[in-house]
C-alpha positions as a printed NumPy array, in Angstrom:
array([[ 64.371, -31.494, -23.248],
       [ 65.965, -31.377, -20.162],
       [ 63.798, -32.248, -16.943],
       [ 64.178, -33.699, -13.347],
       [ 60.281, -35.312, -12.989],
       [ 60.768, -37.987, -15.56 ],
       [ 60.757, -41.15 , -13.508],
       [ 56.921, -40.885, -13.055],
       [ 56.069, -40.708, -16.981],
       [ 56.339, -43.45 , -19.542],
       [ 55.765, -40.834, -22.671],
       [ 57.543, -37.585, -23.031],
       [ 55.834, -34.429, -22.73 ],
       [ 54.482, -33.117, -26.274],
       [ 56.907, -30.092, -27.818],
       [ 53.742, -27.838, -27.5  ],
       [ 52.918, -28.578, -23.778],
       [ 56.428, -28.143, -22.716],
       [ 57.095, -25.268, -24.245],
       [ 53.985, -23.57 , -22.887],
       [ 54.679, -25.405, -19.926],
       [ 58.751, -23.812, -19.441],
       [ 59.638, -20.585, -18.261],
       [ 63.098, -20.381, -18.993],
       [ 62.691, -17.464, -21.035],
       [ 61.929, -15.089, -17.802],
       [ 62.953, -17.049, -14.737],
       [ 66.382, -17.296, -15.989],
       [ 65.971, -13.419, -15.109],
       [ 66.955, -14.992, -11.751],
       [ 69.855, -17.308, -12.321],
       [ 72.114, -15.323,  -9.365],
       [ 69.699, -15.577,  -6.971],
       [ 68.442, -19.165,  -7.807],
       [ 72.644, -20.242,  -7.316],
       [ 72.481, -18.082,  -4.201],
       [ 70.184, -20.437,  -2.72 ],
       [ 71.311, -23.688,  -3.251],
       [ 74.758, -22.033,  -1.997],
       [ 73.21 , -21.104,   1.248],
       [ 70.921, -25.066,   0.955],
       [ 74.441, -26.913,   0.223],
       [ 75.997, -25.144,   3.559],
       [ 73.078, -25.854,   5.8  ],
       [ 72.907, -29.326,   4.49 ],
       [ 76.832, -30.004,   4.877],
       [ 76.256, -28.081,   8.693],
       [ 73.422, -30.771,   9.525],
       [ 75.217, -33.883,   8.348],
       [ 72.888, -34.675,   5.972],
       [ 75.569, -34.998,   3.085],
       [ 79.212, -34.788,   4.025],
       [ 80.626, -31.772,   4.801],
       [ 83.133, -32.784,   1.22 ],
       [ 79.777, -33.24 ,  -0.95 ],
       [ 78.728, -29.967,   0.599],
       [ 81.686, -28.043,  -0.3  ],
       [ 81.827, -29.932,  -3.886],
       [ 78.446, -28.679,  -4.601],
       [ 79.499, -24.845,  -3.55 ],
       [ 82.94 , -24.793,  -5.525],
       [ 80.713, -26.281,  -8.695],
       [ 77.822, -23.878,  -8.092],
       [ 80.423, -20.669,  -7.877],
       [ 82.07 , -22.187, -11.017],
       [ 78.607, -22.075, -13.203],
       [ 77.701, -18.464, -11.593],
       [ 81.12 , -17.288, -12.741],
       [ 80.904, -18.425, -16.199],
       [ 77.6  , -17.639, -16.637],
       [ 78.614, -13.716, -15.847],
       [ 81.419, -14.269, -17.917],
       [ 79.861, -15.331, -20.852],
       [ 81.133, -18.426, -21.149],
       [ 78.274, -20.238, -19.901],
       [ 74.782, -19.853, -22.322],
       [ 71.551, -20.406, -20.067],
       [ 70.277, -23.44 , -22.549],
       [ 66.448, -23.119, -23.713],
       [ 66.456, -26.629, -23.558],
       [ 66.086, -26.354, -19.544],
       [ 62.351, -26.225, -18.595],
       [ 63.88 , -23.739, -15.903],
       [ 66.51 , -21.442, -14.561],
       [ 66.008, -24.568, -11.824],
       [ 66.526, -27.253, -14.042],
       [ 69.246, -25.902, -16.297],
       [ 71.462, -25.338, -12.78 ],
       [ 71.18 , -28.504, -11.527],
       [ 72.188, -30.414, -14.707],
       [ 75.093, -28.251, -15.21 ],
       [ 76.374, -28.867, -11.587],
       [ 75.53 , -32.329, -12.225],
       [ 77.323, -32.431, -15.469],
       [ 80.173, -30.802, -13.854],
       [ 80.543, -32.636, -10.417],
       [ 78.936, -35.854, -11.434],
       [ 76.677, -37.972,  -8.906],
       [ 77.39 , -35.394,  -6.184],
       [ 75.211, -33.027,  -7.722],
       [ 72.317, -35.065,  -7.3  ],
       [ 71.916, -34.615,  -3.59 ],
       [ 72.212, -30.702,  -3.737],
       [ 68.172, -31.014,  -3.86 ],
       [ 67.929, -33.281,  -0.713],
       [ 65.144, -32.052,   1.516],
       [ 64.086, -28.941,  -1.17 ],
       [ 61.004, -28.907,  -3.471],
       [ 61.097, -26.428,  -6.75 ],
       [ 57.741, -25.236,  -5.19 ],
       [ 60.166, -23.801,  -2.116],
       [ 62.594, -23.432,  -4.503],
       [ 60.885, -20.771,  -6.842],
       [ 59.149, -19.219,  -4.163],
       [ 62.632, -18.284,  -2.609],
       [ 64.179, -17.008,  -5.946],
       [ 61.524, -14.788,  -6.357],
       [ 62.044, -13.398,  -2.758],
       [ 65.45 , -13.155,  -3.287],
       [ 64.909, -11.016,  -6.332],
       [ 61.988,  -9.568,  -5.565],
       [ 63.809,  -8.257,  -2.747],
       [ 66.458,  -6.966,  -4.626],
       [ 64.497,  -4.496,  -6.681],
       [ 62.623,  -3.347,  -3.828],
       [ 66.392,  -1.931,  -2.489],
       [ 66.977,  -0.539,  -6.38 ],
       [ 63.574,   1.017,  -6.512],
       [ 64.286,   2.774,  -3.08 ],
       [ 67.613,   3.836,  -3.931],
       [ 65.842,   5.467,  -7.236],
       [ 63.405,   7.222,  -5.195],
       [ 65.928,   8.71 ,  -2.959],
       [ 67.266,   9.949,  -5.785],
       [ 64.103,  11.577,  -6.621],
       [ 63.575,  12.954,  -3.454],
       [ 66.682,  14.759,  -3.163],
       [ 66.051,  16.67 ,  -5.899],
       [ 62.888,  17.855,  -5.115],
       [ 64.436,  18.554,  -1.569],
       [ 67.053,  20.795,  -4.15 ],
       [ 63.834,  22.14 ,  -5.939],
       [ 62.282,  23.372,  -2.951],
       [ 65.087,  24.648,  -1.22 ],
       [ 66.038,  26.884,  -4.76 ],
       [ 62.553,  28.072,  -4.606],
       [ 61.021,  29.078,  -1.673],
       [ 60.153,  33.071,  -3.836],
       [ 59.285,  31.346,  -6.621],
       [ 55.393,  32.5  ,  -6.96 ],
       [ 52.921,  30.843,  -8.778],
       [ 49.168,  30.147,  -8.854],
       [ 47.764,  27.16 ,  -6.811],
       [ 44.985,  25.109,  -8.618],
       [ 41.915,  23.609,  -7.837],
       [ 39.694,  21.706, -10.587],
       [ 42.168,  23.023, -12.722],
       [ 41.182,  26.692, -12.063],
       [ 43.303,  29.444, -10.184],
       [ 42.853,  29.64 ,  -6.982],
       [ 45.476,  30.76 ,  -4.655],
       [ 48.875,  31.961,  -5.264],
       [ 51.459,  29.65 ,  -3.885],
       [ 55.172,  28.918,  -5.017],
       [ 56.831,  26.251,  -6.569],
       [ 58.871,  24.958,  -3.299],
       [ 55.29 ,  24.5  ,  -2.1  ],
       [ 53.995,  22.955,  -4.926],
       [ 56.745,  20.621,  -5.692],
       [ 56.619,  19.897,  -1.571],
       [ 53.258,  18.156,  -2.045],
       [ 54.806,  15.548,  -4.517],
       [ 57.988,  15.375,  -1.722],
       [ 55.093,  14.21 ,   0.488],
       [ 53.91 ,  11.644,  -1.953],
       [ 56.873,  10.224,  -2.481],
       [ 58.12 ,  10.196,   1.01 ],
       [ 54.957,   7.887,   1.81 ],
       [ 56.455,   5.476,  -1.497],
       [ 59.543,   5.188,  -0.061],
       [ 58.074,   4.164,   3.363],
       [ 55.687,   1.451,   2.024],
       [ 58.496,   0.315,  -0.149],
       [ 60.333,  -0.593,   2.855],
       [ 57.456,  -2.147,   4.615],
       [ 56.818,  -4.489,   2.328],
       [ 60.87 ,  -5.515,   2.106],
       [ 60.558,  -6.106,   5.883],
       [ 57.057,  -8.038,   5.517],
       [ 58.533, -10.325,   3.044],
       [ 61.957, -10.623,   4.196],
       [ 61.145, -14.609,   5.833],
       [ 62.623, -17.391,   3.727],
       [ 60.587, -19.871,   2.398],
       [ 63.151, -22.618,   1.378],
       [ 62.833, -25.536,   3.325],
       [ 58.838, -25.47 ,   2.956],
       [ 59.449, -28.632,   0.595],
       [ 56.569, -29.053,  -1.787],
       [ 53.983, -28.238,   0.832],
       [ 54.029, -29.702,   3.913],
       [ 57.842, -30.102,   4.958],
       [ 60.452, -32.493,   5.387],
       [ 61.229, -35.325,   7.364],
       [ 65.346, -34.48 ,   7.164],
       [ 66.482, -32.512,  10.104],
       [ 66.857, -28.96 ,   7.515],
       [ 68.106, -26.229,   9.685],
       [ 66.153, -23.081,   8.49 ],
       [ 67.398, -20.449,  10.618],
       [ 70.874, -21.533,   9.517],
       [ 69.47 , -21.167,   5.922],
       [ 67.721, -17.779,   6.536],
       [ 70.518, -16.18 ,   8.446],
       [ 72.941, -17.528,   5.46 ],
       [ 70.434, -16.018,   3.311],
       [ 70.163, -12.397,   5.501],
       [ 66.455, -13.04 ,   5.823],
       [ 64.845, -12.113,   9.248],
       [ 63.66 , -15.898,  10.189],
       [ 61.755, -18.301,   8.743],
       [ 58.505, -18.525,   7.018],
       [ 56.392, -20.073,   9.89 ],
       [ 53.734, -22.668,   7.483],
       [ 54.902, -24.431,   4.491],
       [ 51.936, -24.647,   2.542],
       [ 52.104, -20.841,   2.728],
       [ 55.227, -20.438,   1.841],
       [ 55.184, -21.389,  -1.336],
       [ 51.72 , -20.655,  -2.254],
       [ 52.472, -16.612,  -0.824],
       [ 52.304, -13.982,  -3.611],
       [ 50.74 , -11.558,  -1.153],
       [ 54.616,  -9.74 ,  -1.49 ],
       [ 54.013,  -9.294,  -4.87 ],
       [ 50.64 ,  -7.814,  -5.155],
       [ 51.89 ,  -5.453,  -2.566],
       [ 55.071,  -4.564,  -4.551],
       [ 52.606,  -3.933,  -7.589],
       [ 50.237,  -2.369,  -5.775],
       [ 53.102,   0.49 ,  -4.947],
       [ 54.709,   0.433,  -7.84 ],
       [ 51.022,   1.102,  -9.28 ],
       [ 51.108,   4.207,  -6.814],
       [ 54.442,   5.566,  -7.457],
       [ 53.412,   5.579, -11.331],
       [ 50.071,   7.787, -10.255],
       [ 52.188,   9.811,  -8.524],
       [ 54.872,  10.583, -10.977],
       [ 52.282,  10.533, -13.904],
       [ 50.034,  13.463, -11.418],
       [ 53.39 ,  14.848, -11.774],
       [ 53.792,  14.739, -15.518],
       [ 50.707,  15.762, -16.626],
       [ 51.592,  19.197, -14.864],
       [ 55.17 ,  19.134, -16.89 ],
       [ 52.66 ,  18.499, -20.094],
       [ 50.465,  21.186, -18.991],
       [ 53.428,  24.373, -17.391],
       [ 55.167,  23.321, -20.9  ],
       [ 52.328,  24.411, -23.312],
       [ 52.692,  27.159, -24.795],
       [ 49.713,  28.728, -22.813],
       [ 51.448,  28.176, -19.171],
       [ 55.27 ,  28.352, -20.647],
       [ 55.835,  27.961, -17.038],
       [ 59.077,  25.615, -17.547],
       [ 61.376,  24.657, -20.664],
       [ 62.004,  21.184, -21.276],
       [ 65.64 ,  20.276, -21.51 ],
       [ 66.716,  19.597, -25.246],
       [ 67.815,  15.915, -24.075],
       [ 64.208,  14.987, -22.222],
       [ 62.247,  16.464, -25.403],
       [ 61.602,  15.583, -29.091],
       [ 60.381,  17.621, -32.563],
       [ 57.878,  16.743, -34.541],
       [ 58.518,  15.313, -38.094],
       [ 56.45 ,  18.103, -39.851],
       [ 56.235,  21.001, -37.78 ],
       [ 59.403,  22.328, -36.958],
       [ 58.96 ,  24.765, -34.369],
       [ 56.962,  21.548, -31.986],
       [ 59.491,  20.959, -28.995],
       [ 57.337,  18.245, -27.107],
       [ 57.673,  16.624, -23.783],
       [ 57.849,  13.074, -24.874],
       [ 59.221,  11.48 , -21.262],
       [ 56.69 ,  13.209, -19.244],
       [ 53.88 ,  11.87 , -21.863],
       [ 55.309,   8.11 , -21.69 ],
       [ 55.752,   8.04 , -17.877],
       [ 52.092,   9.201, -17.918],
       [ 51.216,   5.933, -20.272],
       [ 53.258,   3.338, -18.717],
       [ 51.334,   4.227, -15.642],
       [ 48.518,   2.023, -17.451],
       [ 50.909,  -0.829, -18.179],
       [ 51.694,  -1.279, -14.644],
       [ 48.465,  -0.798, -13.366],
       [ 48.213,  -3.909, -15.663],
       [ 50.207,  -6.346, -13.6  ],
       [ 48.803,  -5.405, -10.887],
       [ 45.284,  -5.962, -11.95 ],
       [ 46.84 ,  -9.353, -14.156],
       [ 48.406, -10.707, -10.648],
       [ 45.467, -10.016,  -8.351],
       [ 43.074, -12.117, -11.337],
       [ 45.474, -14.836, -11.187],
       [ 45.389, -15.257,  -7.374],
       [ 41.942, -14.826,  -6.371],
       [ 40.606, -18.473,  -7.162],
       [ 43.786, -20.544,  -6.485],
       [ 43.465, -22.821,  -3.552],
       [ 46.37 , -24.101,  -1.638],
       [ 49.188, -24.421,  -1.721],
       [ 51.228, -24.385,  -4.822],
       [ 49.558, -24.566,  -8.182],
       [ 51.082, -24.098, -11.884],
       [ 49.532, -20.589, -12.537],
       [ 51.515, -18.871,  -9.893],
       [ 54.053, -19.279, -12.911],
       [ 52.402, -16.254, -14.346],
       [ 53.557, -13.625, -11.322],
       [ 56.576, -13.485, -13.06 ],
       [ 56.506, -11.946, -16.359],
       [ 54.144,  -8.562, -15.88 ],
       [ 56.218,  -8.236, -12.59 ],
       [ 59.223,  -8.3  , -14.145],
       [ 58.259,  -6.166, -16.771],
       [ 56.578,  -3.864, -14.225],
       [ 59.664,  -3.635, -11.864],
       [ 61.696,  -2.385, -15.182],
       [ 59.042,   0.13 , -15.975],
       [ 58.887,   1.566, -12.654],
       [ 62.77 ,   1.661, -12.786],
       [ 62.948,   3.634, -15.995],
       [ 60.246,   5.843, -15.405],
       [ 61.824,   7.01 , -12.049],
       [ 64.962,   7.497, -13.536],
       [ 64.105,   9.363, -16.929],
       [ 61.241,  11.418, -14.72 ],
       [ 64.162,  12.543, -12.446],
       [ 66.652,  13.791, -15.206],
       [ 63.718,  15.735, -16.524],
       [ 62.815,  17.47 , -13.668],
       [ 66.444,  18.17 , -12.516],
       [ 67.25 ,  19.522, -15.78 ],
       [ 64.294,  21.654, -16.675],
       [ 63.941,  25.729, -16.802],
       [ 61.886,  27.75 , -14.684],
       [ 60.305,  30.804, -16.497],
       [ 59.779,  32.4  , -12.81 ],
       [ 58.54 ,  35.772, -14.263],
       [ 55.935,  34.201, -16.387],
       [ 54.979,  31.87 , -13.017],
       [ 54.648,  34.888, -11.008],
       [ 52.612,  36.815, -13.347],
       [ 50.289,  34.175, -13.952],
       [ 49.81 ,  33.956, -10.081],
       [ 48.642,  38.046, -10.303],
       [ 45.948,  37.176, -12.35 ],
       [ 42.69 ,  34.792, -12.335],
       [ 41.782,  36.508,  -8.988],
       [ 44.074,  34.244,  -6.808],
       [ 44.106,  36.712,  -4.144],
       [ 40.157,  37.136,  -3.666],
       [ 40.407,  34.597,  -0.897],
       [ 42.909,  37.223,   1.48 ],
       [ 40.576,  40.281,   0.072],
       [ 37.532,  38.225,   2.025],
       [ 39.655,  37.848,   4.703],
       [ 41.005,  41.274,   5.128],
       [ 37.147,  42.375,   5.235],
       [ 36.336,  39.82 ,   7.865],
       [ 39.297,  41.558,   9.933],
       [ 37.935,  44.439,   9.318],
       [ 34.369,  43.078,  11.085],
       [ 32.833,  41.911,   8.234],
       [ 30.801,  38.282,   8.642],
       [ 32.721,  35.853,   6.699],
       [ 29.62 ,  34.942,   4.162],
       [ 28.734,  38.426,   3.642],
       [ 32.369,  39.037,   2.742],
       [ 32.343,  36.134,   0.256],
       [ 29.448,  37.71 ,  -1.429],
       [ 30.992,  40.916,  -1.229],
       [ 34.189,  39.634,  -2.869],
       [ 32.144,  37.661,  -5.603],
       [ 30.494,  40.774,  -6.646],
       [ 34.144,  42.305,  -6.851],
       [ 35.229,  39.26 ,  -9.329],
       [ 32.527,  39.853, -11.534],
       [ 33.317,  44.187, -11.916],
       [ 36.891,  43.222, -12.255],
       [ 35.813,  40.738, -14.826],
       [ 33.345,  43.209, -16.621],
       [ 35.934,  45.763, -16.711],
       [ 39.384,  43.857, -17.86 ],
       [ 41.04 ,  44.606, -14.544],
       [ 42.676,  42.409, -11.412],
       [ 41.546,  43.496,  -7.934],
       [ 44.534,  44.968,  -7.036],
       [ 44.412,  47.093, -10.014],
       [ 41.284,  49.057,  -8.789],
       [ 41.249,  52.013,  -7.224],
       [ 40.053,  53.184,  -4.106],
       [ 37.299,  54.793,  -5.161],
       [ 36.051,  51.778,  -7.228],
       [ 36.831,  49.403,  -4.473],
       [ 34.597,  51.849,  -2.01 ],
       [ 31.802,  51.392,  -4.493],
       [ 31.466,  47.703,  -3.554],
       [ 32.05 ,  48.031,   0.324],
       [ 32.785,  50.828,   2.321],
       [ 35.406,  49.1  ,   4.891],
       [ 37.74 ,  48.874,   2.302],
       [ 40.897,  51.291,   3.403],
       [ 44.445,  52.357,   1.469],
       [ 46.329,  48.929,   3.656],
       [ 43.792,  46.418,   1.212],
       [ 46.593,  46.552,  -1.466],
       [ 49.371,  45.572,   0.582],
       [ 47.166,  42.859,   2.533],
       [ 46.16 ,  41.652,  -1.49 ],
       [ 49.546,  41.933,  -2.918],
       [ 51.075,  39.167,  -3.969],
       [ 53.907,  38.74 ,  -1.135],
       [ 51.617,  38.991,   1.293],
       [ 49.088,  36.521,   0.356],
       [ 51.701,  33.823,   0.342],
       [ 54.201,  35.267,   3.21 ],
       [ 51.228,  35.428,   5.998],
       [ 50.369,  31.576,   5.235],
       [ 52.6  ,  30.315,   8.152],
       [ 51.034,  27.797,   9.448],
       [ 52.508,  23.929,   9.003],
       [ 52.372,  22.543,   5.755],
       [ 51.132,  25.867,   4.087],
       [ 53.267,  27.999,   1.848],
       [ 54.814,  30.647,   3.958],
       [ 58.706,  30.64 ,   4.218],
       [ 58.661,  30.279,   8.311],
       [ 56.678,  27.268,   7.371],
       [ 58.336,  25.669,   4.498],
       [ 61.798,  26.099,   6.486],
       [ 60.404,  23.541,   8.678],
       [ 59.033,  21.599,   6.03 ],
       [ 62.165,  21.524,   4.994],
       [ 64.58 ,  20.505,   7.54 ],
       [ 61.949,  17.862,   8.909],
       [ 62.895,  16.676,   5.137],
       [ 66.55 ,  16.682,   5.543],
       [ 66.262,  14.817,   8.679],
       [ 64.468,  12.587,   6.404],
       [ 66.467,  12.384,   3.775],
       [ 69.386,  11.387,   6.094],
       [ 68.028,   8.638,   7.969],
       [ 67.548,   6.886,   4.202]])
């Protein structure tokens, strides 16, 4: 059992206790960040004269060697060490001797692990943002290609009013734009360096925390040493943002699943993003959409877990905080996989445009426009609403759509109807006359697409 803190103890730690306490099985994930942080710390120690520049250079050379050997597969991160910090420092001492023991001057494992987790999380935020950007580009392409792809819009899963596929996809475009901005906000809020906070109360060594922060591309040092080692807000924020991303992916996945069904047939998923049945040869299942929907609960679980862990912890560092890693790492990997696979799925699916249009023409999606027609011809809206309600009942009883009724049938319900009613309630009119910003009309959609292009060009 390789430990860095044995001087105070007269007995070996029980093996079961050691295993329970150890974190190397999961914190080895940020070996790069640990070495990068140690190089910055050693550089600062040399620049401030806390150790000599020769010692600093020797330590940095040793750390770079460890990194190169781990990357090349020539050095295995061993579970005999308690954590990744112990592994790196012990390996350094083995390689360069007593000079390696000076690396930890002015540093605690508390601020060291806080730094490593921030560096790792910062990299993950950048990676997730890039995946969101790729998804946004796919959605943007789908919008531009489907300005005249008509489909029903729904409320309560009931057909409501006709829209276009571009407009429907545009709703998710807005969601994922917000997700991207949330990730940017999290990056900016978390990007302050905790190294130099020590265990909780700083150090008497004349550390240059501004230099350390600069070397590691932080905006500056954190301003309270107790908060520095006990802050996990940025992880909770990220887990919350990732939960929201998954919620958006799950909502879209639910619609993909519905649209892919035999009853709707709005889309056909590519074979590479579908599976079959072991017993029913006709089946083509939307497994990726279902898995994305299912894995959303897994990410939610990580958020609730960390919130629960943190809720009763007094200042400053407590071992409970070690529980921030495994579930967060899993959530990060899960979200990245979900975004990438979902993007592949929607970029390869085929739209059955005729089915979508036919569905929009049935289900009385033009009922609101028929009411608006009456209002424009002098009928009070509340009266018009009642007239169209009666009209819909008549259509249901006679198994007809509104635009299939003869003018005589329409006049029997209201004498206000004239020949121009058919143009007023046509599918194209219902969509194309809605041109206030945010509506599905082509002029409004072109404005939004232009705004989205500016957004995409700036990220």
